Coordinates of C-alpha atoms in Angstrom, one line a residue:
X1 CA 74.5 -6.7 54.1
X2 CA 75.6 -5.8 51.1
X3 CA 73.1 -6.3 48.0
X4 CA 74.6 -7.8 45.0
X5 CA 73.3 -6.3 41.2
X6 CA 73.4 -8.6 38.2
X7 CA 73.6 -6.4 34.9
X8 CA 72.9 -7.7 31.4
X9 CA 73.8 -6.0 28.0
X10 CA 70.6 -5.3 26.0
X11 CA 70.8 -6.5 21.6
X12 CA 72.0 -4.0 19.6
X13 CA 68.8 -2.3 17.8
X14 CA 67.6 -4.1 14.9
X15 CA 65.1 -2.2 12.8
X16 CA 64.0 -4.9 10.6
X17 CA 63.1 -6.7 13.7
X18 CA 61.4 -4.0 14.9
X19 CA 59.1 -3.5 11.8
X20 CA 58.5 -6.9 11.6
X21 CA 57.4 -6.8 15.3
X22 CA 55.6 -3.6 14.3
X23 CA 53.9 -5.6 11.5
X24 CA 53.2 -8.7 13.9
X25 CA 51.2 -6.2 16.2
X26 CA 49.2 -4.7 13.3
X27 CA 48.5 -7.9 12.2
X28 CA 46.8 -9.0 16.1
X29 CA 45.4 -6.1 15.8
X30 CA 43.7 -6.6 12.6
X31 CA 42.6 -10.4 13.4
X32 CA 41.1 -8.3 16.7
X33 CA 38.9 -6.4 14.8
X34 CA 37.9 -9.2 12.0
X35 CA 36.5 -11.3 15.0
X36 CA 34.6 -8.5 16.6
X37 CA 33.4 -7.6 13.3
X38 CA 32.1 -11.0 12.4
X39 CA 30.5 -11.3 16.2
X40 CA 28.7 -8.5 14.8
X41 CA 27.5 -9.8 11.9
X42 CA 26.5 -13.0 14.1
X43 CA 24.8 -10.7 16.4
X44 CA 22.8 -8.9 13.1
X45 CA 21.9 -12.0 11.4
X46 CA 20.9 -13.4 14.8
X47 CA 18.4 -10.0 15.4
X48 CA 17.5 -10.5 11.4
X49 CA 16.5 -13.9 12.0
X50 CA 14.6 -13.3 15.5
X51 CA 12.8 -10.3 13.4
X52 CA 11.6 -12.8 10.6
X53 CA 10.3 -14.8 13.1
X54 CA 8.7 -12.1 14.7
X55 CA 7.3 -10.8 11.3
X56 CA 5.8 -14.2 11.0
X57 CA 4.5 -14.8 14.0
X58 CA 2.6 -11.2 13.4
X59 CA 1.1 -12.2 10.6
X60 CA -1.9 -13.0 12.7
X61 CA -6.2 -13.2 12.4
X62 CA -7.8 -11.9 15.1
X63 CA -11.5 -13.3 15.7
X64 CA -13.7 -10.5 18.3
X65 CA -10.4 -8.8 19.2
X66 CA -8.0 -12.0 20.6
X67 CA -5.1 -13.2 18.8
X68 CA -5.4 -16.9 17.9
X69 CA -1.6 -17.2 17.7
X70 CA 0.9 -16.9 20.2
X71 CA 2.6 -13.1 21.4
X72 CA 6.0 -12.6 20.0
X73 CA 8.9 -12.6 22.3
X74 CA 9.6 -10.0 24.5
X75 CA 12.0 -7.4 23.4
X76 CA 13.8 -5.5 25.9
X77 CA 13.5 -1.8 26.4
X78 CA 15.8 0.6 26.3
X79 CA 16.3 3.2 29.6
X80 CA 14.6 6.1 27.5
X81 CA 11.3 3.8 26.3
X82 CA 11.3 2.2 29.9
X83 CA 10.9 6.1 32.0
X84 CA 8.4 7.0 29.6
X85 CA 6.1 3.8 30.5
X86 CA 6.7 2.7 33.7
X87 CA 2.9 1.5 33.5
X88 CA 3.7 -2.4 35.1
X89 CA 0.7 -3.5 33.1
X90 CA 2.1 -3.2 29.3
X91 CA 1.8 -6.4 28.3
X92 CA 4.9 -8.7 26.6
X93 CA 2.7 -8.3 23.6
X94 CA 2.0 -4.9 23.6
X95 CA 6.2 -4.1 24.1
X96 CA 6.9 -6.6 21.1
X97 CA 4.7 -4.7 19.0
X98 CA 6.2 -1.2 19.7
X99 CA 7.3 1.0 16.5
X100 CA 10.4 1.7 18.2
X101 CA 10.4 5.2 15.6
X102 CA 12.8 7.6 16.1
X103 CA 10.7 9.9 14.4
X104 CA 6.9 9.1 16.3
X105 CA 7.2 12.3 18.8
X106 CA 7.3 14.7 15.5
X107 CA 6.1 13.1 12.7
X108 CA 2.4 13.3 11.9
X109 CA 2.2 10.0 9.8
X110 CA 1.7 7.8 12.8
X111 CA -0.5 8.5 16.1
X112 CA 0.2 5.2 18.6
X113 CA 3.5 3.4 19.1
X114 CA 2.4 -0.1 20.9
X115 CA -0.4 -3.2 20.0
X116 CA 0.4 -2.5 16.4
X117 CA -0.7 -6.3 15.6
X118 CA -3.8 -4.9 17.2
X119 CA -5.4 -1.0 16.7
X120 CA -8.0 -0.4 19.7
X121 CA -10.7 0.2 16.9
X122 CA -10.6 -3.5 16.7
X123 CA -12.8 -4.0 19.5
X124 CA -15.5 -1.0 18.4
X125 CA -15.5 -2.7 14.8
X126 CA -16.3 -6.6 16.4
X127 CA -19.0 -4.6 18.7
X128 CA -20.5 -3.2 15.7
X129 CA -20.8 -5.5 13.5
X130 CA -22.4 -8.1 16.3
X131 CA -24.6 -5.6 16.5
X132 CA -26.5 -6.0 13.0
X133 CA -26.3 -10.1 13.7
X134 CA -21.9 -10.7 12.5
X135 CA -20.5 -12.5 14.9
X136 CA -17.3 -14.1 13.6
X137 CA -15.8 -10.6 12.8
X138 CA -12.2 -10.9 11.6
X139 CA -9.2 -9.1 11.6
X140 CA -6.1 -9.9 9.8
X141 CA -2.6 -8.2 10.6
X142 CA 0.5 -8.6 8.2
X143 CA 4.0 -7.1 8.2
X144 CA 3.9 -4.4 11.1
X145 CA 7.1 -2.8 9.8
X146 CA 8.5 -1.9 6.8
X147 CA 5.1 -2.0 4.9
X148 CA 4.4 0.9 3.1
X149 CA 5.5 0.4 -0.3
X150 CA 4.1 3.9 -1.5
X151 CA 4.6 7.1 0.3
X152 CA 4.6 10.8 -0.8
X153 CA 6.8 13.1 0.8
X154 CA 7.7 16.8 0.6
X155 CA 10.8 18.2 0.2
X156 CA 11.8 21.5 2.0
X157 CA 15.0 23.1 3.7
X158 CA 17.9 23.9 1.5
X159 CA 20.2 21.9 -1.2
X160 CA 22.5 21.7 1.7
X161 CA 20.2 20.2 4.5
X162 CA 17.3 19.2 2.3
X163 CA 14.4 17.7 4.3
X164 CA 12.6 15.0 2.9
X165 CA 8.9 13.8 5.2
X166 CA 5.9 14.5 6.2
X167 CA 4.1 17.5 7.8
X168 CA 4.4 18.1 11.1
X169 CA 0.5 18.0 12.3
X170 CA -1.2 20.9 12.2
X171 CA 1.5 23.0 10.2
X172 CA 3.6 23.3 7.1
X173 CA 6.7 22.6 8.4
X174 CA 8.0 19.8 7.0
X175 CA 9.8 16.8 9.6
X176 CA 12.9 14.6 8.0
X177 CA 11.9 11.2 8.8
X178 CA 15.1 9.2 7.3
X179 CA 14.8 6.3 9.0
X180 CA 11.2 5.5 9.3
X181 CA 9.7 2.4 10.1
X182 CA 6.6 1.9 8.6
X183 CA 8.5 2.9 5.2
X184 CA 9.6 0.1 3.0
X185 CA 13.6 -0.1 3.4
X186 CA 14.2 0.7 -0.1
X187 CA 11.9 3.8 0.2
X188 CA 14.5 5.5 2.5
X189 CA 17.3 4.3 1.0
X190 CA 15.9 5.9 -2.6
X191 CA 15.5 9.3 -0.3
X192 CA 18.9 8.9 1.2
X193 CA 20.1 8.6 -2.7
X194 CA 17.5 11.8 -3.9
X195 CA 19.6 13.9 -0.7
X196 CA 22.8 13.5 -1.8
X197 CA 21.9 14.2 -5.5
X198 CA 20.3 17.7 -4.0
X199 CA 23.1 18.6 -2.4
X200 CA 25.9 17.2 -5.2
X201 CA 23.7 19.1 -8.3
X202 CA 22.6 22.1 -6.2
X203 CA 18.6 21.6 -6.8
X204 CA 17.3 24.2 -4.8
X205 CA 14.0 22.7 -2.8
X206 CA 10.3 23.9 -2.9
X207 CA 10.2 27.2 -0.4
X208 CA 6.1 27.6 0.4
X209 CA 6.0 31.3 1.3
X210 CA 7.9 32.5 -1.9
X211 CA 7.0 30.2 -4.6
X212 CA 11.0 29.5 -5.1
X213 CA 12.7 26.7 -6.0
X214 CA 12.8 23.7 -8.3
X215 CA 12.1 20.2 -6.4
X216 CA 8.2 20.0 -4.4
X217 CA 7.7 16.9 -3.6
X218 CA 8.9 13.4 -4.4
X219 CA 6.9 9.7 -4.5
X220 CA 8.6 6.8 -4.0
X221 CA 6.7 3.3 -4.9
X222 CA 8.3 -0.6 -4.6
X223 CA 7.8 -2.8 -6.8
X224 CA 8.7 -6.3 -5.7
X225 CA 7.5 -8.0 -8.8
X226 CA 10.8 -9.5 -9.9
X227 CA 9.8 -12.8 -11.6
X228 CA 14.2 -13.2 -11.5
X229 CA 14.0 -14.1 -8.0
X230 CA 12.8 -16.6 -5.9
X231 CA 9.6 -15.6 -4.1
X232 CA 10.7 -15.7 -0.3
X233 CA 13.1 -12.7 -1.8
X234 CA 11.0 -10.4 -4.1
X235 CA 9.7 -8.0 -1.3
X236 CA 13.3 -7.1 0.5
X237 CA 14.4 -6.2 -3.0
X238 CA 11.6 -4.3 -3.9
X239 CA 13.2 -1.5 -6.6
X240 CA 11.6 1.9 -6.3
X241 CA 9.7 4.5 -8.4
X242 CA 11.1 7.5 -8.0
X243 CA 8.3 10.5 -9.3
X244 CA 9.8 14.5 -9.1
X245 CA 7.2 16.8 -8.8
X246 CA 8.8 19.9 -10.6
X247 CA 7.9 23.3 -10.1
X248 CA 7.3 24.2 -13.3
X249 CA 4.4 24.5 -16.0
X250 CA 6.5 21.4 -18.3
X251 CA 10.1 20.3 -19.3
X252 CA 10.4 23.4 -22.0
X253 CA 11.3 25.4 -18.6
X254 CA 15.2 26.5 -18.2
X255 CA 15.5 24.3 -15.0
X256 CA 14.7 21.2 -17.0
X257 CA 18.4 20.3 -17.3
X258 CA 19.1 20.2 -14.0
X259 CA 16.1 18.0 -13.6
X260 CA 18.1 15.5 -16.2
X261 CA 20.7 16.1 -14.1
X262 CA 19.2 15.0 -11.1
X263 CA 17.1 12.1 -12.6
X264 CA 20.4 10.5 -14.6
X265 CA 22.4 11.1 -11.3
X266 CA 19.8 8.5 -9.4
X267 CA 20.0 6.0 -12.5
X268 CA 23.6 6.0 -12.3
X269 CA 23.7 5.5 -8.1
X270 CA 21.2 3.4 -8.4
X271 CA 19.9 1.4 -11.6
X272 CA 20.0 -1.3 -13.5
X273 CA 24.0 -1.4 -13.9
X274 CA 24.8 -0.8 -10.2
X275 CA 25.3 -3.1 -7.7
X276 CA 22.7 -2.9 -5.2
X277 CA 19.7 -2.0 -8.2
X278 CA 17.4 0.1 -6.4
X279 CA 16.2 2.5 -8.8
X280 CA 13.2 1.3 -10.8
X281 CA 12.5 4.2 -12.9
X282 CA 12.5 8.0 -12.8
X283 CA 9.2 10.1 -13.7
X284 CA 8.6 13.8 -13.3
X285 CA 5.7 15.5 -13.4
X286 CA 5.0 19.2 -13.9
X287 CA 3.5 21.6 -11.0
X288 CA 3.2 25.1 -10.5
X289 CA -0.5 25.5 -8.3
X290 CA -0.2 27.1 -5.1
X291 CA -2.7 24.7 -3.3
X292 CA -2.0 21.7 -1.7
X293 CA -2.7 19.4 -4.9
X294 CA 0.6 17.6 -5.1
X295 CA 0.0 16.6 -8.8
X296 CA 0.0 18.4 -12.0
X297 CA -1.5 17.5 -15.5
X298 CA 1.9 16.5 -17.2
X299 CA 3.9 13.9 -16.8
X300 CA 7.1 12.6 -18.5
X301 CA 8.8 9.4 -18.4
X302 CA 13.0 9.9 -17.8
X303 CA 15.0 7.2 -17.5
X304 CA 14.5 3.7 -16.3
X305 CA 11.4 1.0 -17.2
X306 CA 8.1 2.3 -18.3
X307 CA 6.0 -0.3 -16.8
X308 CA 5.3 -0.6 -13.0
X309 CA 4.4 -4.3 -12.0
X310 CA 3.0 -5.8 -8.8
X311 CA 1.1 -8.9 -8.8
X312 CA -2.3 -8.7 -6.5
X313 CA -5.4 -11.2 -6.8
X314 CA -4.0 -13.7 -8.7
X315 CA -3.2 -11.6 -11.7
X316 CA 0.0 -8.9 -12.9
X317 CA -1.1 -5.3 -12.6
X318 CA 0.3 -2.6 -14.3
X319 CA 0.4 0.7 -12.6
X320 CA 1.0 4.2 -13.5
X321 CA 2.7 7.3 -11.5
X322 CA -0.4 8.6 -11.3
X323 CA -3.0 5.6 -10.7
X324 CA -3.7 5.4 -6.7
X325 CA -2.4 2.1 -5.9
X326 CA -2.6 0.8 -1.9
X327 CA 0.0 1.4 -0.2
X328 CA 0.3 -1.7 2.1
X329 CA 0.6 -4.2 -0.8
X330 CA 0.5 -7.8 0.9
X331 CA -2.1 -6.7 3.0
X332 CA -4.3 -5.7 -0.3
X333 CA -3.3 -9.3 -1.7
X334 CA -4.7 -10.6 1.1
X335 CA -8.3 -8.7 1.1
X336 CA -8.5 -9.1 -2.3
X337 CA -8.3 -13.3 -1.7
X338 CA -10.6 -13.0 0.8
X339 CA -13.2 -10.8 -1.2
X340 CA -12.9 -13.5 -4.0
X341 CA -14.7 -16.4 -1.7
X342 CA -17.4 -13.9 -1.5
X343 CA -18.1 -13.7 -5.9
X344 CA -20.5 -16.3 -7.2
X345 CA -18.7 -18.4 -10.7
X346 CA -20.1 -16.8 -13.7
X347 CA -21.1 -13.7 -12.3
X348 CA -21.8 -10.4 -13.7
X349 CA -19.8 -7.9 -11.9
X350 CA -19.7 -3.4 -11.4
X351 CA -16.7 -2.3 -9.8
X352 CA -17.0 1.5 -9.1
X353 CA -14.4 3.6 -8.0
X354 CA -12.3 0.9 -10.0
X355 CA -9.3 2.8 -10.3
X356 CA -6.9 0.3 -12.7
X357 CA -9.6 -2.8 -12.3
X358 CA -7.3 -4.5 -10.1
X359 CA -10.4 -5.9 -8.0
X360 CA -12.9 -6.6 -11.6
X361 CA -9.7 -8.0 -13.4
X362 CA -8.8 -10.1 -10.8
X363 CA -12.1 -11.7 -10.3
X364 CA -12.6 -11.8 -13.6
X365 CA -9.8 -14.3 -14.0
X366 CA -10.3 -16.2 -10.2
X367 CA -13.8 -16.5 -10.2
X368 CA -14.5 -16.8 -14.3
X369 CA -17.0 -13.7 -14.2
X370 CA -19.3 -13.5 -17.6
X371 CA -18.9 -9.8 -17.3
X372 CA -17.1 -7.3 -15.5
X373 CA -17.9 -3.7 -15.7
X374 CA -14.9 -0.6 -14.1
X375 CA -16.2 3.2 -13.7
X376 CA -13.5 5.2 -12.4
X377 CA -13.6 9.1 -12.6
X378 CA -9.2 9.5 -13.4
X379 CA -9.0 9.1 -16.5
X380 CA -4.9 8.7 -16.1
X381 CA -6.0 4.6 -15.4
X382 CA -7.3 4.3 -18.5
X383 CA -4.0 3.2 -19.4
X384 CA -2.9 1.1 -16.5
X385 CA -6.1 -0.8 -17.2
X386 CA -5.1 -1.7 -21.1
X387 CA -1.7 -2.7 -20.1
X388 CA -3.3 -5.2 -16.8
X389 CA -6.1 -6.6 -19.3
X390 CA -3.5 -7.3 -21.6
X391 CA -1.2 -9.6 -19.7
X392 CA -5.0 -11.7 -18.7
X393 CA -4.1 -14.8 -18.8
X394 CA -6.4 -16.8 -22.3
X395 CA -8.3 -18.7 -20.2
X396 CA -10.7 -15.0 -19.4
X397 CA -13.5 -15.1 -21.3
X398 CA -15.3 -12.1 -20.1
X399 CA -17.0 -9.3 -21.0
X400 CA -14.6 -6.5 -20.0
X401 CA -15.5 -3.0 -20.2
X402 CA -13.8 0.3 -18.6
X403 CA -15.2 3.6 -18.4
X404 CA -14.5 7.2 -17.3
X405 CA -17.3 8.3 -15.3
X406 CA -18.5 9.2 -12.1
X407 CA -20.5 6.7 -10.8
X408 CA -22.5 9.4 -8.4
X409 CA -23.9 10.5 -11.6
X410 CA -27.0 8.6 -13.2
X411 CA -25.5 5.5 -11.0
X412 CA -28.7 3.2 -11.7
X413 CA -27.3 3.3 -15.1
X414 CA -23.9 1.5 -14.1
X415 CA -26.3 -1.0 -11.3
X416 CA -28.5 -2.3 -14.3
X417 CA -27.5 -5.6 -15.3
X418 CA -24.9 -6.2 -12.7
X419 CA -24.9 -9.9 -10.0
X420 CA -22.7 -8.1 -8.4
X421 CA -21.5 -5.0 -7.4
X422 CA -18.2 -4.1 -5.5
X423 CA -17.6 -0.5 -4.1
X424 CA -14.2 0.7 -2.9
X425 CA -14.9 4.8 -2.3
X426 CA -12.6 7.6 -1.1
X427 CA -12.3 8.0 2.5
X428 CA -15.5 10.1 2.8
X429 CA -17.2 7.0 2.3
X430 CA -20.1 6.8 -1.0
X431 CA -21.7 9.6 -2.6
X432 CA -25.1 10.2 -1.6
X433 CA -26.8 9.6 -5.1
X434 CA -25.2 6.4 -5.0
X435 CA -25.7 5.6 -1.5
X436 CA -29.9 6.6 -2.1
X437 CA -29.9 3.9 -5.7
X438 CA -28.5 1.4 -3.2
X439 CA -30.8 1.9 -0.7
X440 CA -33.8 2.3 -3.7
X441 CA -33.1 -0.7 -5.6
X442 CA -36.2 -3.2 -4.8
X443 CA -38.5 -0.2 -6.2
X444 CA -36.0 0.3 -8.9
X445 CA -36.0 -3.3 -9.9
X446 CA -39.9 -3.3 -9.5
X447 CA -39.7 -0.1 -12.3
X448 CA -37.4 -2.2 -14.7
X449 CA -39.4 -5.3 -14.5
X450 CA -42.7 -3.8 -15.3
X451 CA -41.0 -1.2 -17.9
X452 CA -41.4 -2.4 -21.4
X453 CA -38.6 -0.7 -23.1
X454 CA -35.4 -1.4 -20.9
X455 CA -33.3 0.9 -19.3
X456 CA -30.3 -0.7 -20.0
X457 CA -30.9 -0.4 -23.9
X458 CA -28.2 1.8 -25.3
X459 CA -29.1 2.4 -28.9
X460 CA -31.0 5.5 -28.1
X461 CA -29.2 7.1 -25.4
X462 CA -28.9 10.5 -25.3
X463 CA -27.7 11.7 -21.9
X464 CA -24.0 13.5 -22.3
X465 CA -22.1 11.7 -19.4
X466 CA -22.9 8.4 -20.7
X467 CA -21.9 9.4 -24.2
X468 CA -18.7 10.8 -23.3
X469 CA -18.3 7.7 -20.4
X470 CA -18.3 5.2 -23.9
X471 CA -16.0 7.7 -25.7
X472 CA -13.8 7.3 -22.7
X473 CA -13.9 3.6 -22.9
X474 CA -11.9 0.2 -22.5
X475 CA -14.0 -3.1 -23.9
X476 CA -12.6 -6.7 -24.8
X477 CA -15.6 -8.6 -25.7
X478 CA -16.0 -12.4 -25.5
X479 CA -18.2 -15.2 -27.0
X480 CA -19.7 -15.3 -23.2
X481 CA -23.7 -14.8 -22.7
X482 CA -24.7 -11.7 -22.8
X483 CA -26.5 -10.8 -19.1
X484 CA -30.1 -9.2 -18.8
X485 CA -29.9 -5.4 -18.9
X486 CA -33.0 -5.4 -16.4
X487 CA -31.3 -7.8 -13.6
X488 CA -29.9 -5.9 -10.0
X489 CA -27.7 -6.5 -8.0
X490 CA -27.9 -9.4 -5.3
X491 CA -24.1 -9.1 -3.5
X492 CA -22.8 -5.5 -2.4
X493 CA -19.1 -5.8 -1.3
X494 CA -18.3 -2.6 0.2
X495 CA -14.5 -2.3 0.9
X496 CA -13.8 1.1 3.1
X497 CA -10.9 2.7 4.4
X498 CA -12.5 5.3 6.3
X499 CA -14.4 3.4 9.3
X500 CA -16.3 6.5 10.6
X501 CA -18.0 6.8 6.9
X502 CA -18.3 3.0 6.9
X503 CA -20.6 3.1 9.8
X504 CA -22.9 6.0 8.8
X505 CA -23.2 4.1 5.2
X506 CA -23.8 0.5 6.6
X507 CA -26.3 1.8 8.8
X508 CA -28.3 3.9 5.7
X509 CA -28.5 0.5 3.8
X510 CA -29.7 -1.9 6.3
X511 CA -32.5 1.3 7.6
X512 CA -33.5 0.6 4.0
X513 CA -34.3 -2.8 4.8
X514 CA -33.0 -3.7 1.2
X515 CA -29.8 -5.1 2.2
X516 CA -28.9 -7.0 5.6
X517 CA -24.8 -7.8 6.5
X518 CA -23.8 -11.1 6.0
X519 CA -19.9 -11.1 6.2
X520 CA -17.4 -8.5 7.9
X521 CA -13.8 -8.7 7.8
X522 CA -11.2 -6.7 9.2
X523 CA -7.2 -5.8 7.5
X524 CA -4.3 -4.0 9.3
X525 CA -3.3 -1.8 6.3
X526 CA -1.7 1.1 8.2
X527 CA -0.2 0.0 11.2
X528 CA 1.2 2.6 13.5
X529 CA -2.7 4.2 13.1
X530 CA -6.3 3.8 14.0
X531 CA -7.2 3.0 10.6
X532 CA -8.1 -0.6 9.4
X533 CA -9.3 -1.9 6.2
X534 CA -13.2 -2.8 6.3
X535 CA -14.7 -5.9 4.0
X536 CA -18.1 -5.8 4.4
X537 CA -20.8 -8.5 2.3
X538 CA -24.0 -7.0 2.4
X539 CA -27.2 -9.5 0.3
X540 CA -30.3 -8.8 -0.9
X541 CA -33.4 -8.5 1.7
X542 CA -34.0 -8.3 5.3
X543 CA -32.1 -10.2 7.6
X544 CA -35.3 -11.1 9.5
X545 CA -37.3 -11.9 6.6
X546 CA -35.1 -14.3 5.7
X547 CA -35.5 -16.0 8.6
X548 CA -39.1 -15.7 8.8
X549 CA -38.5 -17.5 5.7
X550 CA -36.6 -20.7 6.8
X551 CA -38.9 -20.8 10.3
X552 CA -42.4 -20.8 7.7
X553 CA -40.3 -24.0 5.0
X554 CA -40.1 -25.9 8.4
X555 CA -43.0 -25.9 9.7
X556 CA -45.0 -26.9 6.1
X557 CA -42.7 -30.0 6.4
X558 CA -43.9 -31.1 10.0
X559 CA -46.6 -33.6 9.8
X560 CA -49.8 -32.8 10.8

């Protein structure tokens, strides 16, 4: 049996045909890559849409510890997350409201990873207020990720590998947090740009042990007040004000040229003429102290816009880099709009711990207040207050004052002549002298009414702290009727960021029988932590006496 073979001749090698086939292969390869990128972008868009829907669902109101809206859809767990959370009782809401931050284990900024929409302290707060007669306590939660619009970060490491972040808990070792989940995304982008500038310009980060180096800290503040953009796009396109805390006494030091070069680098790569306008402005603060105080007393504007604006509580607010500003601007705006409901129209208001006057001036506009008096110990807030007043609508006809003074010194002087007192103290709570003055208001009122000469008269004032406060004050007079200088507040609005100190102050105020608790609300200002912001409204007099008077009136109306 023979096998038959067929032979054929190969065509001659044609280099042009070969190159054409190579071009076709490359074209098909590029098309495959384009299709893959298109599918990847499509998946990313879907993920962003799901996240936006999730964030809108997370803008919930919790009443007495229960959510009033449906939980967001469940997020699938990665193997690492599943291995560390094998508890079968973990709910879908808990998993979908998880932080999922790569820095959680080492960073001291966040304290809990799950149930960002409902920290456990909310249940304690609901029980606390219920014990004092407030059964309709509510808890409002806004953004759970990317909510922080203001951050102070330490700069350590080396120029080749800078570390920008927070201290590890219990130490002074800085944890680099480039992918922080609570930061506004543009803060992370600005931090990355700053790192590039440090490396390229060979800027030396601060060495805490030796006291050497050039850049100590950086403050990032995001403004979302860009009227050229639609309202829905302003938050995600927020621009960052960068404050560089420089290790020198002033701009006259030899290292100022490097500071100037760094600011120009940031503006050149993120400023107005860039494709992505990231940087709002760059400021410098000069600090050489070896203490833990971040800022010194000298400030300088380097490049970019000088004025930093935000829209809060219905008004445009100016905030200098030295002024205190809330980190969660959206939650703060929600609190302001809730607060406005409890302030009567046309009332006279004193705003203690007033800062740049955001609370007081928003009430002047929305509640047509007769007078506003803001008391603040930080003199740097004066300029911001003046700029905010300059942008108030013409319809505001309040008598507006701002005083650089300590509210704990002779607090009765500031309480006189007001219908509503608003306090927004630091985390430690009310100063003891102010708490005592609020508790003793009934006796002080009796003294003021029986006194022939009003304590509020100012012509013969001799107290030095009052005189200094007037010298550094801002006053905007109107045609509104002046208030009775002997009147005392009937409403106390207490805004607190320190839950433990608030509980102590609340118990002290209620034990004096001078006040009773009328309303209470909580706000999720700090998702990822066990801290909440509290808005509590107190009214004059005891709750029991009010009930007795009401029952007495009803008895009089019953026929014999």
